[in-house]
Each structure stands twice: as C-alpha cells, then as structure tokens.
CSV table of C-alpha atoms and ligand atoms in Angstrom, one decimal:
chain,number,residue,atom,x,y,z
A,1184,MET,CA,22.1,-25.5,14.4
A,1185,ILE,CA,18.5,-25.5,13.7
A,1186,ALA,CA,16.9,-26.9,16.8
A,1187,SER,CA,15.6,-30.2,16.3
A,1188,SER,CA,11.9,-29.6,17.1
A,1189,PRO,CA,9.9,-27.6,14.6
A,1190,LYS,CA,9.5,-24.5,15.0
A,1191,ARG,CA,6.1,-22.7,13.9
A,1192,VAL,CA,6.3,-19.8,12.2
A,1193,VAL,CA,3.3,-17.5,11.0
A,1194,LEU,CA,3.8,-14.9,8.9
A,1195,LEU,CA,1.0,-12.2,9.4
A,1196,GLY,CA,0.4,-10.7,5.6
A,1197,GLY,CA,1.4,-11.3,2.3
A,1198,GLY,CA,2.5,-7.1,2.1
A,1199,HIS,CA,6.0,-6.4,-0.3
A,1200,ALA,CA,7.9,-7.9,2.8
A,1201,HIS,CA,6.7,-11.1,3.3
A,1202,VAL,CA,6.6,-12.3,-0.5
A,1203,GLU,CA,10.5,-12.3,-0.3
A,1204,VAL,CA,10.7,-13.6,3.1
A,1205,VAL,CA,8.4,-16.2,1.7
A,1206,ARG,CA,11.3,-16.9,-1.5
A,1207,ARG,CA,13.8,-16.7,1.5
A,1208,LEU,CA,12.6,-19.0,3.7
A,1209,GLY,CA,11.4,-22.2,1.7
A,1210,SER,CA,14.7,-23.6,2.0
A,1211,LEU,CA,14.7,-23.5,5.5
A,1212,GLY,CA,12.8,-27.7,5.5
A,1213,PRO,CA,11.1,-29.3,7.7
A,1214,GLN,CA,13.6,-28.2,10.8
A,1215,ALA,CA,10.5,-25.1,10.8
A,1216,GLN,CA,6.5,-25.1,9.8
A,1217,ILE,CA,6.0,-21.5,8.4
A,1218,ILE,CA,2.3,-20.6,7.4
A,1219,LEU,CA,1.3,-17.2,5.7
A,1220,VAL,CA,-1.8,-15.9,6.0
A,1221,SER,CA,-3.7,-13.4,4.2
A,1222,PRO,CA,-6.8,-12.3,3.9
A,1223,SER,CA,-6.9,-12.9,-0.2
A,1224,ARG,CA,-4.9,-15.1,-2.5
A,1225,TYR,CA,-3.5,-12.4,-4.1
A,1226,ALA,CA,-1.5,-9.4,-3.4
A,1227,PRO,CA,-0.9,-6.5,-5.4
A,1228,TYR,CA,1.9,-4.7,-6.1
A,1229,SER,CA,1.1,-0.8,-5.2
A,1230,GLY,CA,2.8,0.5,-7.6
A,1231,MET,CA,1.5,-0.9,-10.5
A,1232,LEU,CA,-2.4,-0.4,-9.2
A,1233,PRO,CA,-2.8,3.3,-11.2
A,1234,GLY,CA,-1.6,1.3,-14.5
A,1235,TYR,CA,-3.9,-1.0,-13.3
A,1236,ILE,CA,-7.2,1.8,-13.2
A,1237,ALA,CA,-6.1,3.5,-16.5
A,1238,GLY,CA,-6.1,0.5,-18.5
A,1239,GLN,CA,-2.8,-0.7,-18.9
A,1240,TYR,CA,-2.0,-3.6,-16.8
A,1241,THR,CA,-4.3,-6.8,-15.9
A,1242,PHE,CA,-5.6,-7.9,-12.3
A,1243,GLU,CA,-2.8,-10.5,-13.2
A,1244,ASP,CA,-0.5,-8.0,-14.2
A,1245,PHE,CA,-0.4,-6.2,-11.1
A,1246,ASN,CA,-1.0,-9.0,-8.0
A,1247,ILE,CA,1.1,-11.5,-7.2
A,1248,ASP,CA,-0.2,-15.1,-6.1
A,1249,LEU,CA,0.1,-15.8,-2.8
A,1250,GLN,CA,-0.8,-19.8,-2.6
A,1251,ALA,CA,1.1,-20.4,-5.8
A,1252,LEU,CA,4.3,-18.1,-4.5
A,1253,CYS,CA,4.3,-20.6,-1.1
A,1254,GLN,CA,3.3,-24.2,-3.1
A,1255,ARG,CA,6.9,-23.7,-5.2
A,1256,SER,CA,8.5,-22.5,-1.4
A,1257,SER,CA,7.1,-25.2,0.5
A,1258,ILE,CA,5.3,-22.9,2.8
A,1259,ALA,CA,1.7,-23.7,3.8
A,1260,PHE,CA,-0.6,-20.8,2.9
A,1261,ARG,CA,-4.5,-20.1,4.6
A,1262,GLU,CA,-6.9,-18.0,3.4
A,1263,ALA,CA,-7.8,-16.3,6.8
A,1264,LEU,CA,-7.9,-12.1,8.4
A,1265,ALA,CA,-6.3,-12.2,11.7
A,1266,ILE,CA,-8.4,-10.1,13.9
A,1267,GLY,CA,-6.6,-10.8,17.5
A,1268,LEU,CA,-3.4,-11.5,18.9
A,1269,ASP,CA,-2.0,-13.2,22.2
A,1270,PRO,CA,1.5,-12.5,22.4
A,1271,ASP,CA,1.9,-13.8,25.5
A,1272,ALA,CA,0.0,-17.1,24.9
A,1273,ARG,CA,1.8,-16.8,21.3
A,1274,ARG,CA,-1.3,-17.5,19.2
A,1275,VAL,CA,-2.9,-15.3,16.4
A,1276,ARG,CA,-6.8,-14.9,16.9
A,1277,LEU,CA,-8.4,-16.0,13.2
A,1278,GLU,CA,-11.9,-13.7,11.7
A,1279,ASP,CA,-13.4,-17.3,11.5
A,1280,GLY,CA,-12.9,-18.3,15.5
A,1281,THR,CA,-10.4,-20.0,15.5
A,1282,TRP,CA,-6.6,-19.6,16.6
A,1283,LEU,CA,-3.3,-20.1,15.6
A,1284,ASP,CA,0.0,-21.2,17.3
A,1285,TYR,CA,3.1,-19.9,17.3
A,1286,ASP,CA,6.9,-19.9,18.4
A,1287,LEU,CA,7.8,-16.9,15.6
A,1288,LEU,CA,4.9,-14.2,14.5
A,1289,SER,CA,5.9,-12.0,11.8
A,1290,LEU,CA,3.4,-9.1,10.5
A,1291,ASP,CA,3.3,-7.3,7.4
A,1292,ILE,CA,-0.7,-6.1,7.4
A,1293,GLY,CA,-0.2,-2.9,5.8
A,1294,SER,CA,-1.9,0.4,7.1
A,1295,ILE,CA,-5.9,1.3,6.6
A,1296,PRO,CA,-7.0,4.2,5.4
A,1297,SER,CA,-7.4,7.2,7.6
A,1298,LEU,CA,-10.4,8.6,7.3
A,1299,PRO,CA,-11.5,11.7,9.4
A,1300,ASN,CA,-13.6,11.3,12.1
A,1301,GLY,CA,-17.5,9.5,11.4
A,1302,ILE,CA,-16.7,9.3,7.7
A,1303,SER,CA,-18.0,6.5,5.3
A,1304,ALA,CA,-19.1,8.0,2.6
A,1305,GLY,CA,-17.3,7.9,-0.4
A,1306,VAL,CA,-14.6,5.0,-1.7
A,1307,SER,CA,-10.9,4.6,-0.4
A,1308,VAL,CA,-8.3,2.9,-2.5
A,1309,LYS,CA,-7.2,1.0,0.7
A,1310,PRO,CA,-6.9,-2.0,1.3
A,1311,ILE,CA,-5.5,-1.8,-2.7
A,1312,ALA,CA,-6.6,-5.8,-2.8
A,1313,SER,CA,-10.5,-5.4,-2.9
A,1314,PHE,CA,-10.0,-1.6,-4.6
A,1315,THR,CA,-10.5,-3.2,-8.5
A,1316,GLU,CA,-14.4,-4.6,-6.5
A,1317,ARG,CA,-15.1,-0.8,-6.0
A,1318,LEU,CA,-13.5,0.6,-9.0
A,1319,GLY,CA,-16.5,-0.9,-10.4
A,1320,ARG,CA,-19.0,1.9,-8.5
A,1321,LEU,CA,-17.0,4.7,-9.9
A,1322,ASP,CA,-17.5,2.9,-13.6
A,1323,ALA,CA,-20.8,3.1,-13.0
A,1324,MET,CA,-20.9,7.0,-13.0
A,1325,ALA,CA,-20.0,6.9,-16.5
A,1326,SER,CA,-23.5,5.8,-17.5
A,1327,SER,CA,-24.9,8.3,-15.7
A,1328,ALA,CA,-28.0,10.3,-17.0
A,1329,HIS,CA,-26.9,13.9,-16.2
A,1330,PHE,CA,-23.4,15.7,-16.8
A,1331,PRO,CA,-21.4,17.1,-15.8
A,1332,LEU,CA,-20.6,14.8,-12.8
A,1333,ARG,CA,-18.0,15.7,-9.9
A,1334,LEU,CA,-15.0,13.4,-8.4
A,1335,ALA,CA,-13.4,14.8,-5.6
A,1336,VAL,CA,-10.0,12.5,-4.9
A,1337,VAL,CA,-9.3,13.5,-1.5
A,1338,GLY,CA,-5.0,13.2,-0.8
A,1339,GLN,CA,-2.4,14.8,-2.5
A,1340,GLY,CA,0.2,12.9,-1.9
A,1341,ILE,CA,2.1,10.8,-4.8
A,1342,ALA,CA,-1.1,8.0,-4.4
A,1343,GLY,CA,-3.9,10.9,-5.0
A,1344,VAL,CA,-2.0,11.8,-7.6
A,1345,GLU,CA,-1.5,8.6,-9.6
A,1346,VAL,CA,-5.2,7.8,-8.6
A,1347,ALA,CA,-6.8,11.2,-9.7
A,1348,LEU,CA,-5.1,11.1,-13.1
A,1349,ALA,CA,-5.1,7.7,-13.8
A,1350,LEU,CA,-9.0,7.3,-12.9
A,1351,LYS,CA,-9.2,10.7,-15.1
A,1352,MET,CA,-7.8,8.8,-18.5
A,1353,ARG,CA,-10.0,5.6,-17.4
A,1354,LEU,CA,-13.4,7.8,-16.9
A,1355,ASP,CA,-13.1,9.9,-19.9
A,1356,TRP,CA,-12.8,6.6,-21.6
A,1357,LEU,CA,-16.2,5.4,-20.5
A,1358,VAL,CA,-18.2,7.9,-21.3
A,1359,SER,CA,-19.4,8.6,-24.1
A,1360,ALA,CA,-19.0,11.6,-26.8
A,1361,GLU,CA,-22.9,12.8,-25.8
A,1362,ALA,CA,-21.4,13.0,-22.2
A,1363,ARG,CA,-18.4,14.1,-22.6
A,1364,ALA,CA,-19.8,17.6,-24.4
A,1365,ASN,CA,-22.0,17.8,-21.5
A,1366,GLY,CA,-18.8,18.1,-18.9
A,1367,GLY,CA,-18.0,14.6,-18.8
A,1368,VAL,CA,-16.5,13.9,-15.2
A,1369,GLU,CA,-14.8,16.4,-13.4
A,1370,PHE,CA,-12.1,16.1,-11.0
A,1371,HIS,CA,-11.0,18.0,-8.2
A,1372,LEU,CA,-7.7,16.7,-6.1
A,1373,VAL,CA,-8.4,17.8,-2.8
A,1374,GLY,CA,-5.8,17.7,0.0
A,1375,ARG,CA,-4.9,18.9,3.8
A,1376,SER,CA,-1.3,21.1,3.5
A,1377,ARG,CA,-0.7,23.9,1.2
A,1378,ARG,CA,1.1,22.2,-2.1
A,1379,LEU,CA,0.3,18.8,-3.7
A,1380,ILE,CA,3.1,15.9,-2.9
A,1381,PRO,CA,4.7,17.8,0.1
A,1382,GLU,CA,7.2,15.2,1.0
A,1383,ARG,CA,9.0,15.9,-2.6
A,1384,GLY,CA,10.8,18.7,-4.1
A,1385,LYS,CA,10.0,21.9,-5.6
A,1386,LEU,CA,10.7,20.2,-9.1
A,1387,ALA,CA,9.1,16.8,-8.8
A,1388,LEU,CA,5.5,19.6,-8.0
A,1389,VAL,CA,5.7,22.1,-11.0
A,1390,LEU,CA,6.2,18.7,-13.2
A,1391,VAL,CA,2.9,17.4,-11.3
A,1392,GLU,CA,1.1,20.8,-11.8
A,1393,ASP,CA,1.4,20.7,-15.2
A,1394,ALA,CA,0.5,17.2,-15.6
A,1395,LEU,CA,-2.7,17.6,-13.6
A,1396,SER,CA,-3.4,21.0,-15.0
A,1397,ARG,CA,-2.8,19.3,-18.7
A,1398,ARG,CA,-5.8,16.7,-18.0
A,1399,GLY,CA,-8.0,19.3,-16.5
A,1400,ILE,CA,-7.9,18.2,-13.2
A,1401,ALA,CA,-8.6,20.9,-10.3
A,1402,HIS,CA,-6.4,21.4,-7.4
A,1403,HIS,CA,-7.9,22.4,-4.0
A,1404,PRO,CA,-4.8,22.8,-1.4
A,1405,ALA,CA,-5.5,23.6,2.0
A,1406,PHE,CA,-8.9,21.9,2.3
A,1407,ASP,CA,-8.9,19.7,5.5
A,1408,VAL,CA,-12.1,17.6,5.2
A,1409,VAL,CA,-13.9,17.5,8.4
A,1410,ALA,CA,-17.5,16.1,7.2
A,1411,VAL,CA,-19.4,15.2,4.2
A,1412,GLU,CA,-22.8,16.6,4.1
A,1413,ASP,CA,-25.2,15.4,1.7
A,1414,LYS,CA,-23.3,15.9,-1.8
A,1415,GLU,CA,-20.7,18.3,0.0
A,1416,LEU,CA,-17.2,18.0,1.3
A,1417,VAL,CA,-16.5,20.8,4.2
A,1418,ALA,CA,-13.5,22.1,5.0
A,1419,ARG,CA,-12.0,23.0,8.7
A,1420,ASP,CA,-12.5,26.8,7.4
A,1421,GLY,CA,-16.3,26.4,6.1
A,1422,ARG,CA,-15.3,25.8,2.6
A,1423,ARG,CA,-17.7,23.2,0.7
A,1424,LEU,CA,-17.6,21.8,-2.6
A,1425,THR,CA,-20.5,19.8,-4.1
A,1426,VAL,CA,-19.6,16.5,-5.4
A,1427,ASP,CA,-20.7,13.8,-7.1
A,1428,ASP,CA,-18.5,10.9,-5.1
A,1429,ILE,CA,-15.2,10.8,-3.3
A,1430,VAL,CA,-12.0,8.7,-3.7
A,1431,TRP,CA,-10.0,8.0,-0.1
A,1432,THR,CA,-6.3,8.4,-0.6
A,1433,THR,CA,-5.3,9.9,2.6
A,1434,SER,CA,-2.8,9.1,4.5
A,1435,SER,CA,-2.3,5.2,6.7
A,1436,GLY,CA,-3.5,4.0,9.7
A,1437,ALA,CA,-3.1,1.2,12.1
A,1438,PRO,CA,-5.0,-1.8,12.1
A,1439,PRO,CA,-7.5,-0.5,15.2
A,1440,TRP,CA,-7.2,-4.1,17.1
A,1441,LEU,CA,-3.6,-4.0,17.3
A,1442,ARG,CA,-4.1,-1.7,20.5
A,1443,GLN,CA,-5.7,-4.8,22.1
A,1444,THR,CA,-2.7,-7.1,22.0
A,1445,GLY,CA,-0.3,-5.7,24.3
A,1446,LEU,CA,2.5,-5.4,21.8
A,1447,ALA,CA,4.6,-2.0,22.2
A,1448,LEU,CA,2.9,0.7,19.7
A,1449,ASP,CA,3.9,3.9,18.7
A,1450,PRO,CA,1.3,6.8,19.3
A,1451,ASP,CA,-0.2,6.2,15.9
A,1452,GLY,CA,-0.6,2.6,17.1
A,1453,PHE,CA,2.1,0.8,14.5
A,1454,ILE,CA,3.9,-1.9,16.4
A,1455,ARG,CA,7.5,-0.5,17.7
A,1456,VAL,CA,10.7,-2.4,16.2
A,1457,ASP,CA,14.3,-2.4,17.3
A,1458,ALA,CA,17.0,-1.9,14.4
A,1459,GLU,CA,16.3,-5.7,13.5
A,1460,LEU,CA,12.8,-5.7,13.0
A,1461,ARG,CA,11.6,-7.4,16.2
A,1462,SER,CA,8.8,-5.9,18.6
A,1463,LEU,CA,10.2,-3.9,21.5
A,1464,SER,CA,8.3,-5.4,23.8
A,1465,HIS,CA,8.0,-9.1,22.5
A,1466,PRO,CA,10.8,-10.2,20.7
A,1467,ASN,CA,9.7,-13.3,19.3
A,1468,VAL,CA,7.4,-10.7,17.3
A,1469,PHE,CA,8.9,-9.6,13.8
A,1470,ALA,CA,6.6,-6.0,12.1
A,1471,ALA,CA,8.0,-4.7,8.6
A,1472,GLY,CA,6.6,-2.8,5.8
A,1473,ASP,CA,3.9,0.0,6.6
A,1474,VAL,CA,2.6,-1.7,10.1
A,1475,ALA,CA,6.1,-1.2,11.7
A,1476,ALA,CA,7.2,2.0,13.5
A,1477,LEU,CA,11.0,2.2,12.7
A,1478,VAL,CA,13.9,3.4,15.2
A,1479,ASP,CA,14.3,6.0,12.6
A,1480,PRO,CA,10.8,6.8,11.3
A,1481,ARG,CA,10.0,6.6,7.6
A,1482,PRO,CA,7.0,7.3,5.7
A,1483,LYS,CA,4.3,4.7,4.6
A,1484,ALA,CA,6.4,3.4,1.7
A,1485,GLY,CA,6.2,0.1,-0.2
A,1486,VAL,CA,10.0,1.0,-0.8
A,1487,PHE,CA,10.6,0.3,2.6
A,1488,ALA,CA,9.1,-3.0,3.0
A,1489,VAL,CA,10.3,-4.4,0.1
A,1490,ARG,CA,14.0,-3.1,1.1
A,1491,ALA,CA,12.5,-5.1,4.5
A,1492,GLY,CA,12.1,-8.6,3.0
A,1493,PRO,CA,15.8,-9.4,2.8
A,1494,VAL,CA,16.8,-8.6,6.1
A,1495,LEU,CA,13.7,-9.6,7.8
A,1496,ALA,CA,14.2,-13.6,6.5
A,1497,GLU,CA,17.5,-13.5,7.2
A,1498,ASN,CA,16.1,-12.2,10.8
A,1499,ILE,CA,13.7,-15.5,11.0
A,1500,ARG,CA,16.3,-17.8,9.6
A,1501,ARG,CA,19.1,-16.4,12.8
A,1502,THR,CA,16.6,-16.5,15.5
A,1503,LEU,CA,15.9,-19.6,14.8
A,1504,THR,CA,19.5,-21.1,14.4
A,1505,GLY,CA,20.4,-18.9,18.0
A,1506,ASP,CA,22.4,-16.5,15.5
A,1507,ALA,CA,23.0,-12.6,16.1
A,1508,LEU,CA,20.7,-10.4,14.0
A,1509,THR,CA,21.7,-8.2,11.3
A,1510,THR,CA,20.7,-4.4,11.0
A,1511,PHE,CA,17.6,-3.2,9.0
A,1512,ARG,CA,19.2,0.2,7.4
A,1513,PRO,CA,15.9,1.9,5.6
A,1514,GLN,CA,18.1,4.8,2.6
A,1515,ARG,CA,17.6,8.4,3.6
A,1516,ALA,CA,17.0,9.3,-0.1
A,1517,TRP,CA,14.7,7.5,-2.2
A,1518,LEU,CA,13.7,7.2,-5.8
A,1519,VAL,CA,10.1,8.1,-6.3
A,1520,LEU,CA,8.4,7.5,-9.7
A,1521,ILE,CA,5.4,9.1,-10.3
A,1522,ALA,CA,2.8,7.1,-13.4
A,1523,LEU,CA,0.9,9.9,-14.9
A,1524,ALA,CA,-1.5,7.5,-17.4
A,1525,ASP,CA,-0.2,9.5,-20.5
A,1526,GLY,CA,2.6,7.4,-21.2
A,1527,ARG,CA,4.9,9.2,-19.3
A,1528,ALA,CA,5.9,9.1,-15.3
A,1529,ILE,CA,8.4,11.8,-13.3
A,1530,ALA,CA,11.3,10.4,-11.5
A,1531,ASP,CA,12.1,12.2,-8.4
A,1532,LYS,CA,15.5,11.9,-5.8
A,1533,TRP,CA,17.5,14.1,-4.2
A,1534,GLY,CA,15.5,17.5,-5.4
A,1535,LEU,CA,15.8,16.2,-9.0
A,1536,SER,CA,13.1,15.5,-11.1
A,1537,ALA,CA,12.6,14.4,-15.1
A,1538,ALA,CA,9.2,13.5,-16.5
A,1539,GLY,CA,9.0,11.4,-20.1
A,1540,ARG,CA,7.7,8.1,-21.8
A,1541,TRP,CA,11.6,7.2,-21.1
A,1542,VAL,CA,10.4,7.4,-17.2
A,1543,LYS,CA,7.6,5.5,-17.7
A,1544,SER,CA,9.4,2.9,-19.5
A,1545,TRP,CA,12.0,2.9,-16.7
A,1546,LYS,CA,9.3,2.5,-14.1
A,1547,HIS,CA,7.4,-0.5,-15.9
A,1548,TRP,CA,10.5,-2.0,-16.1
A,1549,ASN,CA,11.0,-1.9,-12.3
A,1550,ASP,CA,7.4,-2.7,-11.5
A,1551,ALA,CA,7.3,-5.8,-14.0
A,1552,ARG,CA,10.4,-7.5,-12.9
A,1553,PHE,CA,8.9,-7.3,-8.9
A,1554,VAL,CA,6.3,-8.9,-9.6
A,1555,ARG,CA,8.4,-11.7,-12.2
A,1556,ARG,CA,10.4,-12.3,-8.8
A,1557,TYR,CA,7.6,-14.2,-7.3
A,1558,ARG,CA,6.3,-16.0,-10.3
A,1559,ARG,CA,9.3,-18.0,-10.8
B,1459,FAD,C1,-2.5,4.4,-5.6
B,1459,FAD,C2,-1.1,4.1,-4.7
B,1459,FAD,C3,0.4,4.1,-5.2
B,1459,FAD,C4,1.1,3.6,-3.6
B,1459,FAD,N1,2.1,3.8,-4.9
B,1459,FAD,C5,3.6,3.3,-3.8
B,1459,FAD,C6,4.8,3.8,-5.1
B,1459,FAD,O1,4.9,4.3,-6.0
B,1459,FAD,N2,5.6,3.9,-4.3
B,1459,FAD,C7,5.7,3.3,-2.8
B,1459,FAD,O2,6.9,3.3,-2.2
B,1459,FAD,N3,4.2,3.4,-2.4
B,1459,FAD,C8,3.7,3.5,-2.7
B,1459,FAD,N4,2.5,3.7,-2.0
B,1459,FAD,C9,2.4,3.3,-0.6
B,1459,FAD,C10,2.5,1.6,-0.7
B,1459,FAD,O3,1.4,0.5,-1.0
B,1459,FAD,C11,2.5,0.6,1.1
B,1459,FAD,O4,3.4,1.7,1.9
B,1459,FAD,C12,2.8,-0.8,0.6
B,1459,FAD,O5,1.9,-1.1,0.0
B,1459,FAD,C13,3.0,-1.2,2.1
B,1459,FAD,O6,3.7,-2.7,1.9
B,1459,FAD,P1,2.9,-3.6,3.0
B,1459,FAD,O7,3.9,-4.6,2.2
B,1459,FAD,O8,3.6,-3.0,4.5
B,1459,FAD,O9,1.3,-4.0,2.9
B,1459,FAD,P2,0.6,-4.6,2.1
B,1459,FAD,O10,1.2,-4.1,0.6
B,1459,FAD,O11,-0.5,-3.2,1.8
B,1459,FAD,O12,-0.1,-5.5,2.4
B,1459,FAD,C14,-1.0,-6.4,3.7
B,1459,FAD,C15,-0.6,-7.4,3.4
B,1459,FAD,O13,-1.0,-7.8,4.5
B,1459,FAD,C16,-2.7,-8.6,4.6
B,1459,FAD,N5,-3.6,-8.5,5.6
B,1459,FAD,C17,-4.1,-7.1,6.3
B,1459,FAD,N6,-4.7,-7.1,7.2
B,1459,FAD,C18,-4.3,-8.6,7.5
B,1459,FAD,C19,-5.0,-9.3,8.8
B,1459,FAD,N7,-5.6,-8.6,9.7
B,1459,FAD,N8,-4.5,-10.7,9.1
B,1459,FAD,C20,-3.7,-11.2,7.5
B,1459,FAD,N9,-3.4,-10.4,6.7
B,1459,FAD,C21,-3.8,-8.8,6.7
B,1459,FAD,C22,-3.0,-7.5,3.3
B,1459,FAD,O14,-4.3,-8.5,3.0
B,1459,FAD,C23,-2.0,-7.4,2.1
B,1459,FAD,O15,-1.4,-9.1,1.5
B,1459,FAD,C24,1.2,3.6,-3.1
B,1459,FAD,C25,-0.7,3.6,-2.0
B,1459,FAD,C26,-1.2,3.5,-3.2
B,1459,FAD,C27,-2.5,3.6,-2.4
C-alpha cells in the first residue's frame, strides 16, 4: 500500500536506465510526485551515434525526446543540470542555484570523458548529447586550404573504432575530389593498450583490423598519450605524432562533483551500490548505468544501463510501497554489435564473431526498436 502523503521522487539524468523508469513509473499515480531532471530535452542513444556521424541517421532518429516521454507518463520534466547533492538534507543543487528536495533520489547521469591530466585540446565524443554541436568543427576540416590533414582518434575501445570509421566515411564524403587527390583527411587511431578492443575476443579483433585497413586508418597501439604539444601527440615512451585535430573516445570518468556529496564512492569516484542498486551509504538514493559501481563490476557500457532500467523502476516502486527489493543481475557475457560505417557490422559474443550486412540490419533493428519504445 502506498503511503498517503505523496513521496517526492527525483530522477537525475535522462540516461538509458531512467527512460525505462519513466515509462514504467508513470502508473504510480498521485501517490508519488516524480520529476526527471536532465540538462537537455534530448537523450541520445549511443549505439546509433556512429550511424548519425556516418550520415545514416538524423538527429531525431537517435534521440529520445525526454519532455514528450515524461508528458506521456504524467511525470514532470525539468531541463536543468545538477551540480551538487546533500544526501543528509535530501536535496539536489541545480546549476541555477536552486535546490530540489526529495524523499527518494535516483541517479543515471552517465560518465564524463577521461582525458589525460591537463589536456584540453581536441574534441570529446562525450557528452554525446552535445557532440552533434562539436561535429561542426570536424566538418570544417573538409574546407581547409591545405591537404592532407591528419586526425587522431584517441581510444581504441569499441567507441574509438566506431567513431574513427564513421568520421572517415563522413569526411571522405565532405572533402572535394581535389582535396582527396591531395591526400584528404588521414586517420590515426591511437590507444594505450597493446591491441584494439582489448575487452573482446581474437576473432572480433581480426575483423576490426580488417575493417580499419580497408578504410586506410592507421593504428598506433601502446601509444599512451601524456601531452599535446603544439600539433603533436606525445606518448609516455617519447613517440610523437603530428596531428591537425584530435577526437577523444577515451574511457569513462565519474562526474567530479560526486566527491563532495558524502555518498559512498569507489576509488574512481563512481557511486557504490548494492545488488538492489541502492547507495551503500544512503538507502534512499539509487544509481544505475555508468555512474554506478556495481557489487560485481562491469565495464561502462550502455547495455548494463538498459538492463538495469526495469529493476530500478521496480525497486523505486517497492521502496514506496515498503516491499522487499529485487536484485539486479548483470549478464556475464553480452552481445556487442560494432558498426563499420560501410553497411556492415560485426557481432561478437562468447568469443564468436561474424561480420556482414545482415549484422548491420540486425543492429539497426535492435537500435531502432529501443528508441521507438520511448516514442509511443
Ligand atoms: C560512440 C559510442 C558508442 C557506444 N556504443 C555502445 C554500444 O553499442 N553498446 C553499449 O553497451 N555501450 C556503448 N557505448 C557506451 C554507452 O554510451 C554508455 O555506457 C551509456 O550511454 C551509459 O548510459 P547511462 O544511462 O549511464 O548514461 P548516459 O546515456 O550517458 O545518460 C546520462 C544522462 O544524464 C544526463 N546528465 C549528466 N549529468 C547530469 C547532471 N549533472 N544533472 C542532470 N543530468 C545529467 C545527461 O544529459 C544524459 O541525459 C558507446 C559510447 C560511445 C561514446
């Protein structure tokens, strides 16, 4: 039985888990006052970003309209950025200086780019919501007076590979025939680890290497960027790479303001949660997606945020009704679909991999189905 006085539930961030929470919790009715807070009305679906860069999707195709979603679920929406949190006083500080009180708080605010210390040169893919604006700067390379130009994509995980291939497709299409004849835009994929997509199997690696070499993208493994000096990337071992611009897809960091909140955090600054997705220090605070440090840790990948959504919604509901919470069991093996920007994609799971147009069709079907779910 839901308590008679309405509980104030604040959902911070329009991430992959919270869109499902909004869809499911609309049914709670007047017993709970729920508000979703996000700095942008639009929430991008990361799996479709490479397709957007490569010109296969429009902005509308890969973004969820949070305001419309909330409206359909009778949940309030506020376009605002949270910059602080006082979990003892139960309130969230917003960028405009106001505070938002809550009885129950849930955070699904994602992660931030983790650039080497002191480096601000280049363009970061994260936050994805505003990458579409920064893309204009890369497009401008196509109208340069001098070619060849050199672009480095830093980060050799799946995001780095997808972004490099998609940007290559985009810029090859944008540059003139004359610029192409003069070398066009050269691509360099740079990363700290000794091999590409270190978290995936050998078969997927072979397929990725083949895709990069077909598109003429150079790969620089074990290149741990420690500085950018003038137009040079400097590696820890002293190697240097001259570039005209840089795109960062490096691994995810925690939003720094969490360190001032008093919430229990892991050493990297992510919110430590129990198996029910509740903060270890503050049981009326939930966290899911990249920002959560799970009991049984997993990589920062959207697939876990998506899987956490139904459990998070259920546990918020059960907290309000006083019922026992349910457990989030993230999968041990998960399917990865890597877009190759040439009409093909790679599927990889359990060390088995395949590439082809049929995989791309499958990926498109999966991705489009996810976004469509939040449009009805
Ligand atoms: C190019 C690229 C491709 C990727 N492809 C895949 C893939 O195919 N499969 C996969 O599993 N993973 C993929 N990832 C990783 C994936 O993007 C993330 O793991 C995923 O987005 C995390 O989801 P989330 O719900 O934690 O946060 P996000 O999806 O990042 O959402 C966070 C939300 O919180 C909001 N927010 C942030 N800060 C605040 C604040 N202070 N106050 C209020 N709101 C805030 C943001 O605006 C945003 O709406 C990819 C990443 C990149 C960069």
